């Protein structure tokens, strides 16, 4: 029996792991040991995802959250290493670009356990982003680099990583979108909490540190969304960190024109994404989910890892400096479509990840 220890801790990883864990459970000869670091810890950011998505109960819940990036990563590294020494897995599987990802990869590499990185090769080329540091370091200490796109594969080869380590498998979030999108479609009451109807609202998600921790950017975002709300409802599932920064910066009043709700469970979020006229976000995963559901997206960042969506016209990249520009681009995106592209595979990334793991572990 081959054992794979999977490290997760944040919302995007729960979504990806749901698809892969389901495939592992259906595969003979492989067992999964799930470790939840606790990076996202409240009910709406964690527990509800496990319940709705059928993710197995973690074998180890480390309950590590809060503190600086260094503190959090260091505490995770220590605890994950102890779990690996006890469980002695044949391989370690990590997802994305969080502190949990880096801690899991580093712990495994130092113990000489093979590391497989799902969503390898993404690059913003902005080293001020903690996510960029996490993903670059994780890629360079991983044995299997499981990329979602041609661009991601090219990034790794350009950095001199061996082609034998790179496996282009497609995007596992597309697997999840296809599977859970059908489930969400059968739940017609999912929009009720927000009081909106299909096609008559903007869905906004803001959480990234570069925006929340810069009062000028935060003000530009929420002033811009407030202007959008004069013509169309703006639904904002408010991330705990964003809420805290708005209060600390004296900007909480800028949300008064918006429909502010607590963080959504995954199926509720999918239902809102599918029904929105426009999605406004600084999340990498939500950019793709907008594309999967054919909804125009505005990304409030200086750069994006998902450049193919910008090139194809599905996504508009807006550095959030001017409220008027935020309003103009968001309002102008409604009703638009991008060109037909198939950049993320055919919805079989989970199967291809398992094939790569079996091949790589021989």
PDB file of C-alpha atoms in Angstrom, residues 2 21 33 60 64 95 129 159 163 190 232 251 256 267 277 305 325 337:
ATOM      1  CA  UNK A   2       1.367   3.411  -1.017  1.00  0.00           C
ATOM      2  CA  UNK A  21      -8.987  12.990  -2.568  1.00  0.00           C
ATOM      3  CA  UNK A  33      -3.223  10.775   5.213  1.00  0.00           C
ATOM      4  CA  UNK A  60      -4.154  15.411  11.896  1.00  0.00           C
ATOM      5  CA  UNK A  64      -2.049  26.714  13.537  1.00  0.00           C
ATOM      6  CA  UNK A  95      -1.297  22.468  -3.268  1.00  0.00           C
ATOM      7  CA  UNK A 129       3.971  38.793  -2.720  1.00  0.00           C
ATOM      8  CA  UNK A 159      13.967  28.371 -14.595  1.00  0.00           C
ATOM      9  CA  UNK A 163      11.604  18.373 -17.878  1.00  0.00           C
ATOM     10  CA  UNK A 190     -28.545  29.648  -2.638  1.00  0.00           C
ATOM     11  CA  UNK A 232     -26.219  47.431  -9.507  1.00  0.00           C
ATOM     12  CA  UNK A 251     -12.783  52.784   6.067  1.00  0.00           C
ATOM     13  CA  UNK A 256     -22.436  50.762   3.630  1.00  0.00           C
ATOM     14  CA  UNK A 267     -21.682  25.650  -2.911  1.00  0.00           C
ATOM     15  CA  UNK A 277     -23.239  39.673 -13.980  1.00  0.00           C
ATOM     16  CA  UNK A 305      -0.752  34.394 -12.692  1.00  0.00           C
ATOM     17  CA  UNK A 325     -11.252  53.446 -12.922  1.00  0.00           C
ATOM     18  CA  UNK A 337     -17.551  37.520 -23.249  1.00  0.00           C
TER      19      UNK A 337
END
